[in-house]
XYZ file of C-alpha atoms in Angstrom:
742
model
C -6.062 32.381 -111.086
C -8.138 32.295 -107.962
C -7.106 30.138 -104.988
C -9.354 27.263 -104.219
C -10.795 26.888 -100.750
C -10.951 23.326 -99.462
C -13.251 22.454 -96.594
C -12.426 19.410 -94.396
C -15.171 17.836 -92.438
C -13.751 15.783 -89.512
C -15.785 13.574 -87.286
C -15.313 13.344 -83.476
C -13.112 10.215 -83.629
C -10.682 11.866 -86.047
C -10.404 14.945 -83.797
C -9.661 12.779 -80.774
C -6.908 10.920 -82.640
C -5.262 14.175 -83.724
C -5.346 15.585 -80.176
C -3.889 12.330 -78.825
C -1.127 12.428 -81.457
C -0.233 16.010 -80.541
C -0.154 15.192 -76.839
C 2.099 12.171 -77.404
C 4.408 14.269 -79.573
C 4.654 16.937 -76.886
C 5.376 14.354 -74.170
C 8.048 12.712 -76.323
C 9.746 16.022 -77.065
C 9.626 16.902 -73.356
C 11.205 13.580 -72.400
C 13.927 14.046 -74.992
C 14.685 17.535 -73.660
C 14.780 16.323 -70.046
C 17.035 13.400 -70.990
C 19.353 15.706 -72.930
C 19.569 18.122 -70.017
C 20.250 15.265 -67.617
C 23.036 13.865 -69.800
C 24.517 17.326 -70.188
C 24.419 17.948 -66.430
C 26.148 14.625 -65.785
C 28.976 15.694 -68.057
C 29.402 18.944 -66.116
C 30.517 17.606 -62.731
C 30.563 20.337 -60.114
C 33.795 20.969 -58.209
C 32.146 19.495 -55.121
C 31.799 16.065 -56.738
C 34.533 13.553 -57.467
C 35.210 12.479 -61.020
C 35.692 8.784 -60.314
C 38.123 6.705 -62.316
C 35.901 3.677 -61.769
C 32.419 2.977 -60.537
C 31.886 2.929 -56.775
C 33.495 -0.201 -55.310
C 31.308 -3.141 -54.418
C 32.795 -3.160 -50.911
C 33.347 0.506 -50.070
C 35.282 1.771 -47.111
C 33.442 2.740 -43.961
C 34.533 6.310 -43.217
C 34.045 8.412 -40.107
C 35.216 11.945 -39.390
C 35.064 13.851 -36.124
C 36.249 17.093 -34.575
C 36.340 18.104 -30.912
C 37.584 21.048 -28.869
C 40.823 20.309 -26.977
C 41.542 23.802 -25.624
C 42.862 23.744 -22.063
C 43.241 26.499 -19.437
C 44.152 29.723 -21.242
C 45.710 31.617 -18.334
C 49.073 31.291 -16.540
C 50.035 27.961 -18.138
C 53.254 27.821 -20.191
C 52.966 27.415 -23.931
C 54.682 24.454 -25.563
C 57.102 25.075 -28.416
C 59.586 27.854 -27.767
C 60.749 26.344 -24.427
C 60.251 29.697 -22.693
C 58.635 29.296 -19.273
C 57.835 33.012 -19.245
C 55.653 32.659 -22.338
C 52.463 31.838 -20.469
C 48.950 31.880 -21.872
C 46.936 35.072 -21.569
C 43.847 34.458 -23.688
C 42.625 33.013 -26.988
C 43.496 33.876 -30.577
C 41.838 30.720 -31.943
C 40.654 27.555 -30.258
C 42.447 24.232 -30.553
C 40.771 21.162 -32.042
C 41.411 17.468 -32.449
C 40.313 15.983 -35.785
C 39.898 12.234 -36.271
C 39.561 10.189 -39.471
C 38.556 6.510 -39.341
C 38.798 4.166 -42.344
C 37.458 0.599 -42.170
C 37.871 -1.917 -45.015
C 35.277 -4.352 -43.648
C 37.675 -6.380 -41.538
C 40.289 -3.912 -40.272
C 40.313 -0.228 -39.461
C 42.851 2.553 -39.011
C 42.561 5.945 -37.344
C 44.503 9.134 -37.993
C 44.210 11.969 -35.484
C 45.669 15.426 -36.023
C 45.466 17.737 -33.019
C 46.236 21.448 -32.683
C 49.003 20.892 -30.129
C 52.780 21.196 -30.116
C 53.355 17.469 -30.410
C 51.953 14.191 -29.140
C 53.771 13.037 -26.027
C 54.158 9.473 -24.873
C 52.185 10.249 -21.725
C 49.351 11.781 -23.725
C 49.161 8.792 -26.057
C 49.101 6.307 -23.184
C 46.362 8.220 -21.355
C 44.265 8.384 -24.541
C 44.550 4.608 -24.910
C 43.432 4.096 -21.328
C 40.174 5.873 -22.142
C 39.754 4.215 -25.544
C 40.225 0.765 -24.036
C 37.630 1.484 -21.345
C 35.125 2.483 -24.071
C 35.917 0.197 -26.987
C 38.002 -2.703 -25.684
C 40.631 -3.678 -28.254
C 39.008 -1.949 -31.226
C 41.378 1.049 -31.117
C 44.930 -0.023 -30.384
C 48.594 0.971 -30.545
C 48.931 -0.488 -34.047
C 45.925 1.116 -35.742
C 45.694 4.600 -34.203
C 48.108 7.375 -35.189
C 48.125 10.577 -33.138
C 49.867 13.573 -34.707
C 50.407 17.122 -33.434
C 50.273 20.059 -35.836
C 53.259 21.543 -33.938
C 51.675 24.879 -33.147
C 53.991 26.699 -30.736
C 51.012 28.515 -29.220
C 49.322 25.541 -27.615
C 49.584 24.660 -23.942
C 52.238 22.533 -22.252
C 51.997 20.318 -19.204
C 51.303 16.927 -20.808
C 54.690 15.193 -20.526
C 56.231 12.710 -18.111
C 59.958 13.132 -18.862
C 61.879 15.654 -16.773
C 63.258 17.934 -19.502
C 59.812 18.548 -20.986
C 58.258 18.999 -17.556
C 60.884 21.616 -16.690
C 60.149 23.690 -19.796
C 56.384 23.564 -19.213
C 56.340 23.762 -15.409
C 55.474 20.131 -14.834
C 52.637 17.739 -15.453
C 49.475 19.868 -15.390
C 46.348 17.737 -15.090
C 43.779 20.264 -16.439
C 45.971 20.780 -19.517
C 46.515 17.129 -20.410
C 42.931 16.189 -19.529
C 41.561 18.719 -22.031
C 43.722 17.235 -24.793
C 42.976 13.614 -23.859
C 39.239 14.319 -23.716
C 39.342 16.231 -26.998
C 41.181 13.456 -28.854
C 38.917 10.745 -27.450
C 35.780 12.726 -28.248
C 36.909 13.369 -31.837
C 37.350 9.590 -32.228
C 33.946 9.023 -30.578
C 32.272 11.339 -33.090
C 34.048 9.728 -36.049
C 33.093 6.285 -34.708
C 29.408 7.249 -34.460
C 29.445 8.770 -37.950
C 30.888 5.758 -39.785
C 29.198 5.233 -43.134
C 30.105 3.870 -46.581
C 32.227 6.204 -48.617
C 35.105 6.793 -50.991
C 38.597 8.252 -50.674
C 40.408 10.204 -53.379
C 44.042 11.273 -53.283
C 45.695 14.215 -54.980
C 48.957 16.143 -54.688
C 50.526 19.325 -55.984
C 53.186 21.931 -55.314
C 52.942 24.917 -52.990
C 56.036 27.004 -53.623
C 55.465 30.189 -51.610
C 54.911 28.982 -48.065
C 58.131 27.528 -46.625
C 61.839 28.332 -46.463
C 64.784 26.225 -45.300
C 66.075 27.809 -42.101
C 69.288 25.750 -42.057
C 70.478 25.825 -45.687
C 74.112 25.394 -44.620
C 73.248 22.013 -43.101
C 71.192 21.007 -46.136
C 74.137 21.768 -48.441
C 76.228 19.220 -46.564
C 74.068 16.437 -48.023
C 75.622 14.717 -51.061
C 75.461 16.867 -54.186
C 74.180 13.956 -56.246
C 71.273 13.565 -53.839
C 70.505 17.290 -53.731
C 70.491 17.467 -57.526
C 67.495 15.146 -57.608
C 65.342 17.854 -56.044
C 64.419 21.315 -57.259
C 64.050 22.859 -53.804
C 65.744 22.585 -50.407
C 62.355 22.206 -48.716
C 59.486 19.891 -49.656
C 56.921 21.854 -51.637
C 54.578 18.897 -52.106
C 51.166 18.997 -50.478
C 49.167 15.754 -50.378
C 45.425 15.653 -49.711
C 42.824 12.968 -49.125
C 39.234 13.709 -50.073
C 36.555 11.773 -48.178
C 33.053 11.513 -49.643
C 29.983 9.412 -49.061
C 28.681 7.169 -51.845
C 26.606 10.043 -53.254
C 29.754 12.121 -53.714
C 28.956 14.536 -50.898
C 32.065 15.716 -49.087
C 32.741 14.419 -45.586
C 36.251 15.651 -44.951
C 39.757 16.471 -46.079
C 43.117 15.406 -44.671
C 46.314 17.102 -45.803
C 50.084 16.996 -45.182
C 52.523 19.840 -45.840
C 55.991 20.501 -44.404
C 55.980 23.861 -42.630
C 56.599 24.901 -39.032
C 53.562 26.499 -37.352
C 55.668 29.359 -35.958
C 54.019 32.231 -37.786
C 52.846 33.240 -34.301
C 56.174 34.127 -32.713
C 57.528 33.825 -29.181
C 56.050 37.174 -28.115
C 52.517 35.804 -28.514
C 50.554 35.111 -25.333
C 47.262 33.909 -26.824
C 46.439 30.274 -27.485
C 46.479 29.810 -31.267
C 46.370 26.999 -33.803
C 48.756 29.032 -36.027
C 49.005 28.601 -39.829
C 47.957 24.939 -40.141
C 45.010 25.685 -37.869
C 43.997 28.638 -40.025
C 43.957 26.384 -43.109
C 41.624 23.964 -41.304
C 39.473 26.863 -40.104
C 39.131 28.386 -43.575
C 38.291 25.079 -45.279
C 35.735 24.102 -42.657
C 34.084 27.539 -42.666
C 33.612 27.292 -46.423
C 32.099 23.816 -46.215
C 30.034 24.227 -43.032
C 27.932 27.182 -44.173
C 25.743 28.553 -41.418
C 27.787 26.951 -38.628
C 30.055 28.653 -36.117
C 33.751 27.658 -36.055
C 34.274 24.184 -34.631
C 30.761 23.136 -35.613
C 29.300 21.435 -38.682
C 29.739 17.983 -40.245
C 32.693 18.621 -42.584
C 36.131 18.066 -41.017
C 39.355 19.430 -42.545
C 42.641 18.337 -41.002
C 45.906 19.996 -42.024
C 48.724 17.896 -40.585
C 52.426 18.326 -39.977
C 55.054 16.524 -42.040
C 58.876 16.601 -42.304
C 59.028 20.210 -41.147
C 62.277 20.072 -39.148
C 64.130 22.736 -41.147
C 61.086 24.243 -42.883
C 60.028 27.718 -41.735
C 56.961 29.790 -42.701
C 59.019 32.966 -42.304
C 59.665 33.168 -46.032
C 61.221 36.633 -46.047
C 64.131 34.967 -44.286
C 66.407 36.070 -41.451
C 67.930 39.552 -41.277
C 69.771 41.582 -38.674
C 66.920 43.694 -37.336
C 69.238 46.498 -36.237
C 71.035 46.908 -39.580
C 68.844 45.236 -42.201
C 71.809 43.162 -43.363
C 71.827 39.392 -43.824
C 72.732 37.233 -40.840
C 75.878 35.119 -40.674
C 75.232 32.057 -42.850
C 76.554 29.373 -40.483
C 75.779 30.784 -37.052
C 72.638 32.873 -37.794
C 74.008 35.792 -35.784
C 74.704 39.491 -36.304
C 77.824 41.632 -35.682
C 75.783 43.735 -33.285
C 73.211 41.982 -31.113
C 74.325 38.409 -31.862
C 71.692 35.760 -32.537
C 68.971 37.758 -30.772
C 69.205 40.338 -33.564
C 68.909 37.681 -36.301
C 65.189 37.138 -36.818
C 63.255 35.614 -39.706
C 60.053 37.295 -40.841
C 56.922 35.994 -42.489
C 55.128 37.516 -45.473
C 52.774 39.728 -43.464
C 53.063 43.029 -41.646
C 52.727 41.240 -38.298
C 52.477 37.685 -36.986
C 48.692 37.607 -37.347
C 48.799 38.530 -41.011
C 51.668 36.102 -41.648
C 49.646 33.322 -40.013
C 46.684 34.112 -42.242
C 48.741 34.339 -45.448
C 50.585 31.031 -44.951
C 47.376 29.326 -43.799
C 45.414 30.747 -46.706
C 48.048 29.527 -49.168
C 47.649 25.986 -47.850
C 43.867 26.245 -47.799
C 43.638 27.526 -51.388
C 45.987 24.857 -52.745
C 44.158 22.123 -50.843
C 40.839 23.423 -52.164
C 42.162 23.250 -55.722
C 43.436 19.693 -55.203
C 40.215 18.659 -53.469
C 38.124 19.900 -56.391
C 40.227 18.094 -58.998
C 40.878 14.831 -57.110
C 40.212 11.849 -59.411
C 42.530 9.060 -58.252
C 40.619 6.785 -55.903
C 42.149 4.630 -53.171
C 41.183 0.961 -53.138
C 42.260 -2.058 -51.182
C 42.728 -3.124 -47.575
C 43.991 -1.048 -44.680
C 46.869 -2.096 -42.424
C 48.510 -0.864 -39.259
C 51.934 -1.841 -37.928
C 53.524 -0.581 -34.711
C 56.550 -1.354 -32.571
C 58.285 0.036 -29.529
C 62.022 0.411 -30.026
C 64.848 1.128 -27.594
C 66.449 3.944 -29.572
C 69.466 4.109 -27.264
C 70.715 0.723 -28.438
C 70.195 0.317 -32.189
C 72.958 -0.997 -34.460
C 72.928 -0.059 -38.142
C 75.180 -1.320 -40.972
C 77.228 1.475 -42.557
C 78.824 -0.741 -45.205
C 79.843 -4.372 -45.626
C 82.410 -4.172 -42.831
C 81.378 -1.382 -40.459
C 78.372 -0.640 -38.270
C 77.176 2.387 -36.365
C 74.955 2.655 -33.329
C 72.589 5.023 -31.682
C 73.392 6.739 -28.392
C 71.864 7.572 -25.067
C 70.011 10.879 -25.507
C 71.990 14.127 -25.371
C 71.542 17.723 -26.493
C 74.344 19.781 -27.982
C 75.410 23.357 -27.236
C 73.618 24.656 -30.342
C 70.332 23.371 -28.938
C 70.456 26.328 -26.537
C 71.036 28.742 -29.442
C 67.501 28.317 -30.753
C 66.636 29.132 -34.363
C 65.916 32.145 -36.538
C 62.248 31.477 -35.726
C 62.981 31.982 -32.035
C 66.466 32.545 -30.639
C 67.783 31.153 -27.378
C 69.522 32.854 -24.476
C 73.100 33.739 -23.524
C 76.021 33.350 -25.934
C 75.156 29.989 -27.509
C 75.366 29.931 -31.305
C 74.276 27.556 -34.047
C 76.945 25.489 -35.795
C 79.002 24.995 -32.625
C 81.163 21.846 -32.808
C 83.604 22.931 -30.078
C 81.470 23.680 -27.045
C 82.273 26.229 -24.353
C 84.371 25.412 -21.244
C 82.418 27.976 -19.236
C 79.072 26.294 -19.778
C 80.605 22.833 -19.534
C 81.962 23.772 -16.098
C 78.549 24.939 -14.893
C 76.967 21.745 -16.260
C 79.550 19.534 -14.552
C 79.021 21.300 -11.227
C 75.233 21.100 -11.343
C 74.449 17.933 -13.297
C 77.687 16.073 -13.754
C 79.749 15.539 -16.920
C 78.701 13.216 -19.743
C 80.415 9.837 -19.809
C 83.245 9.208 -22.248
C 81.087 6.640 -24.024
C 78.242 9.125 -24.613
C 80.674 11.873 -25.600
C 82.329 9.645 -28.202
C 78.993 8.329 -29.482
C 77.633 11.820 -30.210
C 80.685 13.311 -31.939
C 80.994 15.909 -33.407
C 78.233 17.174 -31.091
C 79.638 18.959 -28.021
C 77.235 17.795 -25.321
C 75.485 20.409 -23.219
C 73.038 18.076 -21.449
C 73.648 14.326 -21.304
C 69.963 13.685 -20.722
C 70.206 9.923 -21.219
C 72.400 9.769 -18.125
C 70.113 11.968 -16.024
C 67.196 10.349 -14.210
C 66.305 12.634 -11.336
C 63.509 13.005 -10.413
C 62.591 10.936 -13.498
C 64.388 10.167 -16.790
C 65.015 13.396 -18.693
C 64.371 11.853 -22.114
C 62.647 8.719 -23.420
C 64.543 5.601 -24.426
C 61.546 3.612 -25.713
C 60.062 5.143 -28.865
C 56.975 4.374 -30.995
C 57.405 3.620 -34.690
C 54.288 3.109 -36.816
C 52.946 2.907 -40.347
C 49.325 2.731 -41.433
C 48.235 2.128 -45.010
C 44.995 2.811 -46.880
C 45.097 1.058 -50.228
C 48.324 2.205 -51.901
C 48.835 5.131 -49.491
C 51.316 4.700 -46.642
C 51.356 7.126 -43.720
C 54.705 6.995 -41.924
C 54.100 8.236 -38.370
C 57.428 9.652 -37.180
C 58.221 10.517 -33.545
C 59.618 14.006 -33.984
C 60.755 16.621 -36.463
C 62.385 15.109 -39.539
C 64.276 17.553 -41.733
C 63.524 17.882 -45.440
C 66.156 15.387 -46.597
C 65.498 12.997 -43.708
C 61.846 12.871 -44.751
C 62.771 12.254 -48.368
C 65.049 9.376 -47.442
C 62.513 7.626 -45.229
C 59.745 8.052 -47.806
C 61.962 6.538 -50.464
C 62.965 3.599 -48.245
C 59.376 2.767 -47.274
C 58.166 3.098 -50.863
C 60.860 0.691 -52.066
C 59.875 -1.938 -49.497
C 56.151 -1.680 -50.243
C 56.429 -1.770 -54.020
C 57.818 -5.303 -54.057
C 54.145 -6.254 -53.913
C 51.900 -5.456 -56.873
C 49.138 -4.183 -54.571
C 51.475 -1.343 -53.591
C 52.689 -0.489 -57.079
C 53.035 3.290 -57.408
C 52.644 3.647 -53.653
C 52.265 7.163 -52.285
C 54.167 7.655 -49.029
C 53.609 10.617 -46.734
C 55.478 11.526 -43.572
C 53.236 12.487 -40.672
C 55.227 14.487 -38.146
C 55.166 14.830 -34.354
C 53.427 11.465 -33.854
C 52.913 9.335 -30.757
C 55.988 10.511 -28.793
C 58.324 13.498 -29.034
C 62.061 12.950 -29.581
C 63.083 16.398 -30.867
C 64.766 16.441 -34.321
C 66.023 13.871 -36.806
C 68.638 15.130 -39.289
C 70.643 13.236 -41.869
C 74.137 12.071 -40.888
C 75.614 14.821 -43.073
C 73.451 17.571 -41.591
C 74.357 16.363 -38.108
C 78.030 17.158 -38.772
C 77.250 20.899 -39.062
C 75.608 21.001 -35.608
C 73.106 23.736 -36.180
C 70.042 23.691 -33.939
C 68.448 20.690 -35.673
C 71.613 18.578 -35.492
C 72.276 19.522 -31.869
C 68.679 18.446 -31.112
C 69.026 15.023 -32.774
C 69.162 13.295 -29.408
C 70.131 9.727 -30.331
C 73.296 10.697 -32.186
C 74.538 10.875 -35.797
C 73.035 7.516 -36.844
C 69.505 8.301 -35.627
C 68.022 8.545 -39.121
C 69.686 5.324 -40.306
C 68.215 3.496 -37.315
C 64.736 4.829 -38.020
C 64.974 3.953 -41.724
C 66.007 0.421 -40.778
C 63.054 0.051 -38.421
C 60.449 1.619 -40.721
C 61.636 -0.585 -43.574
C 60.917 -3.525 -41.282
C 57.352 -2.332 -40.733
C 56.834 -1.716 -44.453
C 58.186 -5.164 -45.294
C 55.818 -6.784 -42.804
C 52.856 -4.913 -44.323
C 53.839 -5.823 -47.880
C 54.368 -9.517 -47.098
C 51.453 -9.938 -44.701
C 53.623 -10.726 -41.688
C 52.530 -7.944 -39.334
C 51.524 -10.527 -36.754
C 55.122 -11.755 -36.570
C 56.512 -8.351 -35.596
C 57.797 -8.286 -32.022
C 55.931 -5.760 -29.908
C 59.136 -4.420 -28.382
C 59.813 -3.130 -24.858
C 56.852 -1.222 -23.413
C 57.456 2.372 -22.332
C 57.054 3.434 -18.712
C 53.897 5.021 -17.350
C 54.988 6.881 -14.249
C 52.661 7.248 -11.268
C 51.154 10.712 -11.038
C 52.570 11.208 -7.563
C 56.053 11.006 -9.102
C 55.300 13.791 -11.576
C 55.714 17.396 -10.452
C 53.619 20.508 -11.067
C 55.074 23.985 -10.564
C 51.919 25.892 -11.533
C 50.204 27.343 -8.488
C 46.452 27.534 -8.092
C 45.171 31.026 -8.894
C 44.232 33.281 -6.009
C 40.723 34.534 -5.350
C 39.490 37.198 -7.768
C 39.047 40.799 -6.675
C 36.947 43.431 -8.451
C 37.945 47.105 -8.234
C 36.029 49.283 -5.794
C 32.479 50.115 -6.889
C 32.548 47.480 -9.678
C 31.496 43.899 -10.070
C 32.640 41.150 -12.385
C 31.469 41.728 -15.942
C 31.304 45.503 -15.598
C 32.657 47.426 -18.571
C 35.840 49.400 -17.900
C 36.449 50.628 -21.448
C 33.354 50.855 -23.632
C 32.943 50.290 -27.370
C 32.486 53.203 -29.756
C 28.966 53.944 -30.984
C 29.861 53.302 -34.646
C 32.507 51.298 -36.518
C 33.250 50.867 -40.195
C 33.958 47.434 -41.617
C 37.696 46.812 -41.415
C 38.015 48.540 -38.033
C 38.498 46.976 -34.590
C 35.715 47.064 -32.006
C 37.188 46.780 -28.519
C 35.737 46.521 -25.022
C 37.360 45.789 -21.629
C 35.607 44.075 -18.709
C 36.263 43.462 -15.024
C 37.188 39.781 -15.135
C 37.998 36.694 -13.170
C 40.916 34.391 -13.881
C 39.937 32.181 -16.870
C 41.266 29.142 -15.014
C 38.308 29.463 -12.674
C 36.052 28.511 -15.593
C 37.333 24.939 -15.335
C 36.898 22.761 -18.426
C 36.336 25.344 -21.162
C 35.901 22.915 -24.058
C 32.761 23.558 -26.128
C 32.185 26.890 -24.397
C 33.211 30.446 -25.265
C 34.540 33.453 -23.378
C 33.305 35.770 -26.120
C 30.346 36.294 -28.403
C 29.778 38.924 -31.059
C 26.044 39.230 -31.617
C 23.900 40.823 -34.349
C 20.457 42.239 -33.536
C 17.520 41.264 -35.760
C 14.834 43.942 -35.726
C 12.143 41.700 -37.177
C 12.387 39.135 -34.358
C 13.903 41.374 -31.651
C 16.545 38.707 -31.010
C 20.337 38.549 -30.936
C 22.207 36.124 -33.211
C 25.703 34.918 -32.309
C 27.918 35.529 -35.346
C 31.353 35.007 -33.757
C 32.824 33.218 -30.726
C 36.338 33.026 -29.305
C 36.968 30.251 -31.857
C 36.565 32.773 -34.661
C 39.542 34.203 -36.497
C 37.990 37.672 -36.207
C 37.957 37.760 -32.376
C 40.802 38.066 -29.871
C 40.337 37.455 -26.170
C 43.115 39.060 -24.120
C 43.302 38.294 -20.413
C 45.233 41.027 -18.609
C 46.577 39.866 -15.251
C 46.809 42.473 -12.538
C 47.977 42.451 -8.928
C 46.393 40.746 -5.937
C 43.660 38.917 -7.848
C 42.616 41.820 -10.052
C 42.342 41.165 -13.785
C 40.677 42.462 -16.922
C 39.475 40.871 -20.116
C 39.872 42.842 -23.308
C 37.844 41.607 -26.267
C 38.636 42.687 -29.814
C 36.482 42.125 -32.859
C 38.419 42.697 -36.069
C 35.393 43.537 -38.175
C 35.682 41.779 -41.560
C 34.931 43.638 -44.762
C 32.132 41.124 -45.351
C 30.352 41.938 -42.073
C 26.657 42.663 -42.372
C 25.727 46.218 -41.478
C 23.527 46.558 -38.425
C 23.476 46.711 -34.634
C 25.891 44.562 -32.645
C 27.036 43.887 -29.105
C 29.928 41.987 -27.524
C 29.469 39.685 -24.549
C 32.110 38.215 -22.256
C 31.488 35.109 -20.134
C 33.613 33.955 -17.227
C 33.833 32.825 -13.621
C 35.271 34.372 -10.508
C 36.482 32.734 -7.305
C 35.838 34.100 -3.835
C 36.617 32.814 -0.367
C 33.722 33.018 2.052
C 33.342 31.448 5.487
C 36.434 29.259 5.067
C 35.122 27.887 1.793
C 35.756 28.652 -1.860
C 32.889 29.657 -4.121
C 33.106 29.959 -7.909
C 30.353 31.912 -9.628
C 29.638 32.726 -13.279
C 29.364 36.248 -14.626
C 28.415 37.900 -17.923
C 29.565 41.252 -19.247
C 27.795 43.047 -22.087
C 28.968 46.006 -24.129
C 26.783 48.831 -25.295
C 25.073 48.296 -28.616
C 27.006 49.695 -31.558
C 26.514 50.126 -35.274
C 28.588 48.607 -38.051
C 28.416 50.417 -41.363
C 30.269 50.481 -44.640
C 31.130 54.164 -44.203
C 30.507 56.927 -41.697
C 28.136 58.557 -44.176
C 25.045 56.629 -43.206
C 21.515 57.601 -42.288
């Protein structure tokens, strides 16, 4: 049967309607596809974006973040941390930065500053507030600004006003403290200018491979019932805050983890931010793509916590001459004593150990940052008091009380730790003392009073610093205590180095006080270490009895922790009940006139260049070709880096890549980069050299490079001093992936 052919005759109107119908169908399908893709993309939140538990708040926080260079003079000045006056700065491993975070709830604001320095001193804090008051009036005050040091032992000293600290850092050194003050203030300035509406998320997790208890014998003296509540003898918890704007774009990160920044050991002579600084560096470099270190809008602060007995040297202490384990109580060896008992980090050298520990923190923080969902809501508060810590009474039970003491350091203070041993025959765990050293002390400084001796038992007193006031008091009596809160988060700013168990106890006490109010239910409490003033260590009463280094350095006696817990509970109670305004301010600390402070650092002499050379000339040239992974090195005739004055926001070093298409050089690294090392080599009679190393990363782009060194030299001419700049430039050299290149 044949098919029939049907012919359709359509008029113009019918054709138009069909075309219109097809167009509308196509548009509808397109809209449906776009809508489906949009809905699907909204389900797949990128790691950069928060997954909010609720919609953005109607009254969001105002958030500001800021970072500023606080690196001081990097030549001749003592480093602060190992208390070794011979460990003076001789260059830059990494630069030091201050990072500020401001949170405003619409009526009140709080500020947290973490700076790459050994600790915040009372003098430093007071000088910062002088500048803040001149700029902002009463906006930034004692009660709402926390200043915390990361506790790097490779920062510079010279920013204290009490005699003991001035002795170990050769006095009060104005260029050193001014760099830190200016850096902290500028980081707050930048955060203040950048305030904008945003959101804060909190997250926490465990980091189990980055700290080790260096005084386990002391820790074991804590009650067994208490120890059984915890899996580890160091705190493995890392807490992070994620700051975003209202669009979900990241603004910053703030983190707390309990580990000593002593991966760079006491042989290091280059200024370095150590492991916490590396974590900040790595996080910021990832977020600030295209920016050099220390630049870019994203700010990542990795802060200290209750790190008193927490070491990054996770391979533990061994007798370096035998390979055997050190004595458990005294941390000493049969041959070589305590000097032979040294703890080692995970790397082949201190640089690699710094990177590994820092990278562990960075990677864990990155993971927590990406998965942060819990959002902080509610008002912010700040509470602060000054306390006379030499005269605090604490209840021990229903019938007995204890009290704090005038400051004193025990014999084991001079023994040092497995992270850096002390001198002579002092040992950790000494509860007897040594008549020989006591006799020398009595002859030079006088004996401790019976009252102080009894108060500190079982500590055998080496230095009764609370009874020594020449030329100025050796230790502080008036101490800052402070808590700031952001929603249900409480940041306990402690004035020293709390041990693991001390930190746990104070967190628990503050949490209990806050949670009486529903607004603080499930409060998260973090300990921020090395804040506002430095008072050495704070152990538990039980740890104090063992008198290892940490106990011997608990300067206000065996009841120090109980007194702090009592005082911080008072602050927490005032915050919870809204009675902050009723807190007594307490006795103000002294601010000594500068002419009463001493400085033992001499001005550098005039610079001298070798015969037939000038400053910036190359003494040892680079090789023509390097493979990635190798070290490019060049040495210049140099001036003393101190002659460069305020070196913040400058660089002594650049590594530059040549672009053939534009015939220009691009700076790819500075002295703030992890990959560069600036060694200043001091010679005789004003002669010095600068050696610059570039540790070429495996990711380096192949091409033509050069290294430049910038500095200043001082000369005396016609009874006047002249300081002039100079620049040194290496030969061009190639970087390749192998030597088989054409």
